[in-house]
mmCIF file with all atom_site columns, C-alpha atoms in Angstrom:
data_model
loop_
_atom_site.group_PDB
_atom_site.id
_atom_site.type_symbol
_atom_site.label_atom_id
_atom_site.label_alt_id
_atom_site.label_comp_id
_atom_site.label_asym_id
_atom_site.label_entity_id
_atom_site.label_seq_id
_atom_site.pdbx_PDB_ins_code
_atom_site.Cartn_x
_atom_site.Cartn_y
_atom_site.Cartn_z
_atom_site.occupancy
_atom_site.B_iso_or_equiv
_atom_site.pdbx_formal_charge
_atom_site.auth_seq_id
_atom_site.auth_comp_id
_atom_site.auth_asym_id
_atom_site.auth_atom_id
_atom_site.pdbx_PDB_model_num
ATOM 1   C CA . UNK A 1 1   ? -32.991 28.085  26.467  1.00 70.00 ? 1   UNK A CA 1
ATOM 2   C CA . UNK A 1 2   ? -35.016 24.729  26.685  1.00 83.00 ? 2   UNK A CA 1
ATOM 3   C CA . UNK A 1 3   ? -33.043 23.150  24.496  1.00 85.00 ? 3   UNK A CA 1
ATOM 4   C CA . UNK A 1 4   ? -32.723 18.996  24.669  1.00 87.00 ? 4   UNK A CA 1
ATOM 5   C CA . UNK A 1 5   ? -28.907 18.165  25.241  1.00 85.00 ? 5   UNK A CA 1
ATOM 6   C CA . UNK A 1 6   ? -28.960 15.713  22.555  1.00 89.00 ? 6   UNK A CA 1
ATOM 7   C CA . UNK A 1 7   ? -30.117 18.073  19.893  1.00 87.00 ? 7   UNK A CA 1
ATOM 8   C CA . UNK A 1 8   ? -27.233 20.269  21.548  1.00 84.00 ? 8   UNK A CA 1
ATOM 9   C CA . UNK A 1 9   ? -25.102 17.174  20.775  1.00 83.00 ? 9   UNK A CA 1
ATOM 10  C CA . UNK A 1 10  ? -26.311 16.249  17.384  1.00 85.00 ? 10  UNK A CA 1
ATOM 11  C CA . UNK A 1 11  ? -25.193 20.088  16.282  1.00 84.00 ? 11  UNK A CA 1
ATOM 12  C CA . UNK A 1 12  ? -21.663 19.722  17.599  1.00 83.00 ? 12  UNK A CA 1
ATOM 13  C CA . UNK A 1 13  ? -21.585 16.266  15.564  1.00 83.00 ? 13  UNK A CA 1
ATOM 14  C CA . UNK A 1 14  ? -23.066 18.125  12.260  1.00 81.00 ? 14  UNK A CA 1
ATOM 15  C CA . UNK A 1 15  ? -20.609 20.665  13.017  1.00 76.00 ? 15  UNK A CA 1
ATOM 16  C CA . UNK A 1 16  ? -17.567 18.582  13.820  1.00 73.00 ? 16  UNK A CA 1
ATOM 17  C CA . UNK A 1 17  ? -17.718 16.708  10.652  1.00 68.00 ? 17  UNK A CA 1
ATOM 18  C CA . UNK A 1 18  ? -18.536 19.876  8.397   1.00 62.00 ? 18  UNK A CA 1
ATOM 19  C CA . UNK A 1 19  ? -15.277 21.408  9.811   1.00 57.00 ? 19  UNK A CA 1
ATOM 20  C CA . UNK A 1 20  ? -13.455 18.158  9.804   1.00 56.00 ? 20  UNK A CA 1
ATOM 21  C CA . UNK A 1 21  ? -9.840  19.452  9.367   1.00 50.00 ? 21  UNK A CA 1
ATOM 22  C CA . UNK A 1 22  ? -7.634  17.539  7.048   1.00 48.00 ? 22  UNK A CA 1
ATOM 23  C CA . UNK A 1 23  ? -4.867  17.064  9.145   1.00 48.00 ? 23  UNK A CA 1
ATOM 24  C CA . UNK A 1 24  ? -6.422  16.414  12.611  1.00 53.00 ? 24  UNK A CA 1
ATOM 25  C CA . UNK A 1 25  ? -4.312  19.161  14.084  1.00 57.00 ? 25  UNK A CA 1
ATOM 26  C CA . UNK A 1 26  ? -1.093  17.553  12.978  1.00 62.00 ? 26  UNK A CA 1
ATOM 27  C CA . UNK A 1 27  ? 1.463   19.474  12.132  1.00 66.00 ? 27  UNK A CA 1
ATOM 28  C CA . UNK A 1 28  ? 2.321   19.923  8.264   1.00 66.00 ? 28  UNK A CA 1
ATOM 29  C CA . UNK A 1 29  ? 5.600   17.638  8.056   1.00 66.00 ? 29  UNK A CA 1
ATOM 30  C CA . UNK A 1 30  ? 2.883   14.317  10.041  1.00 77.00 ? 30  UNK A CA 1
ATOM 31  C CA . UNK A 1 31  ? 0.294   14.498  7.343   1.00 80.00 ? 31  UNK A CA 1
ATOM 32  C CA . UNK A 1 32  ? -0.199  12.044  5.415   1.00 85.00 ? 32  UNK A CA 1
ATOM 33  C CA . UNK A 1 33  ? 0.550   11.850  0.918   1.00 84.00 ? 33  UNK A CA 1
ATOM 34  C CA . UNK A 1 34  ? -2.488  11.682  0.269   1.00 88.00 ? 34  UNK A CA 1
ATOM 35  C CA . UNK A 1 35  ? -3.332  14.866  2.534   1.00 87.00 ? 35  UNK A CA 1
ATOM 36  C CA . UNK A 1 36  ? -0.473  17.201  1.598   1.00 87.00 ? 36  UNK A CA 1
ATOM 37  C CA . UNK A 1 37  ? -1.505  16.011  -2.171  1.00 88.00 ? 37  UNK A CA 1
ATOM 38  C CA . UNK A 1 38  ? -4.920  17.150  -1.808  1.00 90.00 ? 38  UNK A CA 1
ATOM 39  C CA . UNK A 1 39  ? -3.911  20.246  0.233   1.00 90.00 ? 39  UNK A CA 1
ATOM 40  C CA . UNK A 1 40  ? -1.631  21.053  -2.380  1.00 91.00 ? 40  UNK A CA 1
ATOM 41  C CA . UNK A 1 41  ? -4.602  20.520  -5.425  1.00 92.00 ? 41  UNK A CA 1
ATOM 42  C CA . UNK A 1 42  ? -7.379  22.416  -3.574  1.00 91.00 ? 42  UNK A CA 1
ATOM 43  C CA . UNK A 1 43  ? -5.312  25.778  -3.477  1.00 92.00 ? 43  UNK A CA 1
ATOM 44  C CA . UNK A 1 44  ? -3.380  25.876  -6.385  1.00 90.00 ? 44  UNK A CA 1
ATOM 45  C CA . UNK A 1 45  ? -6.139  28.261  -7.475  1.00 91.00 ? 45  UNK A CA 1
ATOM 46  C CA . UNK A 1 46  ? -7.134  29.864  -4.620  1.00 91.00 ? 46  UNK A CA 1
ATOM 47  C CA . UNK A 1 47  ? -6.097  34.109  -4.027  1.00 92.00 ? 47  UNK A CA 1
ATOM 48  C CA . UNK A 1 48  ? -3.644  34.796  -1.758  1.00 92.00 ? 48  UNK A CA 1
ATOM 49  C CA . UNK A 1 49  ? -6.391  36.066  0.717   1.00 93.00 ? 49  UNK A CA 1
ATOM 50  C CA . UNK A 1 50  ? -8.463  33.214  0.118   1.00 93.00 ? 50  UNK A CA 1
ATOM 51  C CA . UNK A 1 51  ? -4.916  31.288  0.576   1.00 92.00 ? 51  UNK A CA 1
ATOM 52  C CA . UNK A 1 52  ? -4.178  32.566  3.956   1.00 91.00 ? 52  UNK A CA 1
ATOM 53  C CA . UNK A 1 53  ? -7.451  31.884  5.263   1.00 92.00 ? 53  UNK A CA 1
ATOM 54  C CA . UNK A 1 54  ? -7.109  28.286  3.856   1.00 90.00 ? 54  UNK A CA 1
ATOM 55  C CA . UNK A 1 55  ? -3.793  28.168  5.393   1.00 89.00 ? 55  UNK A CA 1
ATOM 56  C CA . UNK A 1 56  ? -5.245  29.303  9.265   1.00 89.00 ? 56  UNK A CA 1
ATOM 57  C CA . UNK A 1 57  ? -8.347  27.419  9.567   1.00 88.00 ? 57  UNK A CA 1
ATOM 58  C CA . UNK A 1 58  ? -5.367  24.323  8.853   1.00 86.00 ? 58  UNK A CA 1
ATOM 59  C CA . UNK A 1 59  ? -2.989  25.443  10.749  1.00 86.00 ? 59  UNK A CA 1
ATOM 60  C CA . UNK A 1 60  ? -0.550  25.889  8.007   1.00 88.00 ? 60  UNK A CA 1
ATOM 61  C CA . UNK A 1 61  ? 1.779   28.509  7.110   1.00 90.00 ? 61  UNK A CA 1
ATOM 62  C CA . UNK A 1 62  ? 1.427   29.702  3.434   1.00 91.00 ? 62  UNK A CA 1
ATOM 63  C CA . UNK A 1 63  ? 5.840   28.726  2.929   1.00 91.00 ? 63  UNK A CA 1
ATOM 64  C CA . UNK A 1 64  ? 4.699   25.384  4.484   1.00 91.00 ? 64  UNK A CA 1
ATOM 65  C CA . UNK A 1 65  ? 2.131   24.407  1.517   1.00 90.00 ? 65  UNK A CA 1
ATOM 66  C CA . UNK A 1 66  ? 4.075   26.229  -1.136  1.00 91.00 ? 66  UNK A CA 1
ATOM 67  C CA . UNK A 1 67  ? 6.871   23.921  -0.005  1.00 91.00 ? 67  UNK A CA 1
ATOM 68  C CA . UNK A 1 68  ? 4.262   20.679  -0.008  1.00 89.00 ? 68  UNK A CA 1
ATOM 69  C CA . UNK A 1 69  ? 3.215   21.886  -3.617  1.00 90.00 ? 69  UNK A CA 1
ATOM 70  C CA . UNK A 1 70  ? 7.466   21.789  -4.761  1.00 90.00 ? 70  UNK A CA 1
ATOM 71  C CA . UNK A 1 71  ? 7.383   18.372  -3.130  1.00 86.00 ? 71  UNK A CA 1
ATOM 72  C CA . UNK A 1 72  ? 4.475   17.134  -5.409  1.00 85.00 ? 72  UNK A CA 1
ATOM 73  C CA . UNK A 1 73  ? 6.362   18.617  -8.026  1.00 85.00 ? 73  UNK A CA 1
ATOM 74  C CA . UNK A 1 74  ? 9.428   17.026  -7.517  1.00 84.00 ? 74  UNK A CA 1
ATOM 75  C CA . UNK A 1 75  ? 8.387   13.922  -6.683  1.00 80.00 ? 75  UNK A CA 1
ATOM 76  C CA . UNK A 1 76  ? 6.656   13.081  -10.111 1.00 69.00 ? 76  UNK A CA 1
ATOM 77  C CA . UNK A 1 77  ? 10.367  13.958  -11.438 1.00 71.00 ? 77  UNK A CA 1
ATOM 78  C CA . UNK A 1 78  ? 11.741  10.882  -10.555 1.00 65.00 ? 78  UNK A CA 1
ATOM 79  C CA . UNK A 1 79  ? 13.860  9.497   -13.612 1.00 62.00 ? 79  UNK A CA 1
ATOM 80  C CA . UNK A 1 80  ? 12.612  7.023   -15.788 1.00 65.00 ? 80  UNK A CA 1
ATOM 81  C CA . UNK A 1 81  ? 14.171  4.810   -18.479 1.00 66.00 ? 81  UNK A CA 1
ATOM 82  C CA . UNK A 1 82  ? 12.602  4.025   -22.059 1.00 73.00 ? 82  UNK A CA 1
ATOM 83  C CA . UNK A 1 83  ? 10.724  0.934   -21.641 1.00 78.00 ? 83  UNK A CA 1
ATOM 84  C CA . UNK A 1 84  ? 11.849  0.409   -25.335 1.00 82.00 ? 84  UNK A CA 1
ATOM 85  C CA . UNK A 1 85  ? 15.609  0.343   -24.313 1.00 83.00 ? 85  UNK A CA 1
ATOM 86  C CA . UNK A 1 86  ? 15.099  -1.143  -20.974 1.00 81.00 ? 86  UNK A CA 1
ATOM 87  C CA . UNK A 1 87  ? 13.366  -4.236  -23.396 1.00 85.00 ? 87  UNK A CA 1
ATOM 88  C CA . UNK A 1 88  ? 16.275  -4.206  -25.390 1.00 87.00 ? 88  UNK A CA 1
ATOM 89  C CA . UNK A 1 89  ? 18.467  -3.940  -22.902 1.00 86.00 ? 89  UNK A CA 1
ATOM 90  C CA . UNK A 1 90  ? 17.278  -7.377  -21.302 1.00 86.00 ? 90  UNK A CA 1
ATOM 91  C CA . UNK A 1 91  ? 16.978  -9.226  -24.400 1.00 87.00 ? 91  UNK A CA 1
ATOM 92  C CA . UNK A 1 92  ? 20.499  -8.825  -25.336 1.00 87.00 ? 92  UNK A CA 1
ATOM 93  C CA . UNK A 1 93  ? 20.745  -10.007 -21.464 1.00 86.00 ? 93  UNK A CA 1
ATOM 94  C CA . UNK A 1 94  ? 18.896  -13.061 -22.447 1.00 82.00 ? 94  UNK A CA 1
ATOM 95  C CA . UNK A 1 95  ? 20.902  -13.738 -25.324 1.00 82.00 ? 95  UNK A CA 1
ATOM 96  C CA . UNK A 1 96  ? 23.840  -13.170 -23.737 1.00 80.00 ? 96  UNK A CA 1
ATOM 97  C CA . UNK A 1 97  ? 23.333  -15.436 -20.566 1.00 76.00 ? 97  UNK A CA 1
ATOM 98  C CA . UNK A 1 98  ? 21.443  -18.076 -23.294 1.00 70.00 ? 98  UNK A CA 1
ATOM 99  C CA . UNK A 1 99  ? 24.432  -18.426 -25.496 1.00 68.00 ? 99  UNK A CA 1
ATOM 100 C CA . UNK A 1 100 ? 26.811  -18.733 -22.134 1.00 65.00 ? 100 UNK A CA 1
ATOM 101 C CA . UNK A 1 101 ? 24.587  -21.462 -21.351 1.00 62.00 ? 101 UNK A CA 1
ATOM 102 C CA . UNK A 1 102 ? 24.936  -23.345 -24.551 1.00 61.00 ? 102 UNK A CA 1
ATOM 103 C CA . UNK A 1 103 ? 28.935  -22.597 -24.757 1.00 62.00 ? 103 UNK A CA 1
ATOM 104 C CA . UNK A 1 104 ? 28.698  -24.023 -21.034 1.00 62.00 ? 104 UNK A CA 1
ATOM 105 C CA . UNK A 1 105 ? 27.008  -27.276 -21.670 1.00 65.00 ? 105 UNK A CA 1
ATOM 106 C CA . UNK A 1 106 ? 29.291  -29.528 -23.013 1.00 68.00 ? 106 UNK A CA 1
ATOM 107 C CA . UNK A 1 107 ? 31.968  -28.657 -20.396 1.00 66.00 ? 107 UNK A CA 1
ATOM 108 C CA . UNK A 1 108 ? 29.081  -29.070 -17.500 1.00 66.00 ? 108 UNK A CA 1
ATOM 109 C CA . UNK A 1 109 ? 28.757  -32.310 -18.748 1.00 64.00 ? 109 UNK A CA 1
ATOM 110 C CA . UNK A 1 110 ? 32.061  -33.752 -19.054 1.00 70.00 ? 110 UNK A CA 1
ATOM 111 C CA . UNK A 1 111 ? 32.576  -32.389 -15.681 1.00 69.00 ? 111 UNK A CA 1
ATOM 112 C CA . UNK A 1 112 ? 29.582  -34.116 -13.979 1.00 62.00 ? 112 UNK A CA 1
ATOM 113 C CA . UNK A 1 113 ? 31.495  -37.817 -16.325 1.00 63.00 ? 113 UNK A CA 1
ATOM 114 C CA . UNK A 1 114 ? 34.296  -37.024 -14.208 1.00 68.00 ? 114 UNK A CA 1
ATOM 115 C CA . UNK A 1 115 ? 32.050  -36.679 -10.892 1.00 67.00 ? 115 UNK A CA 1
ATOM 116 C CA . UNK A 1 116 ? 30.456  -39.528 -11.179 1.00 68.00 ? 116 UNK A CA 1
ATOM 117 C CA . UNK A 1 117 ? 33.484  -41.919 -12.299 1.00 57.00 ? 117 UNK A CA 1
#
């Protein structure tokens, strides 16, 4: 075959671009967070056969992918506080602190006068 070397290199580059591995042959535990989420998202609607094929291509076990899915789900289950409740708490703290400062202010002035003398 008389195929120019540059053509072969272009084919290889195009093939590598098309088959770019999501994990760059790293174990799934070392994937970036975005890559893990993308893998879970991409495989969420796949059948078992297609999922197994995907996992072979990405060098990951199906069980590892299921673990990634549960990690993604649990990451969004963190305890969040009610913003209104937090706002009310901060308002009460602000009022309490303000009253404390107003109450302590005359004492601070008196102490300041004593220190000056």
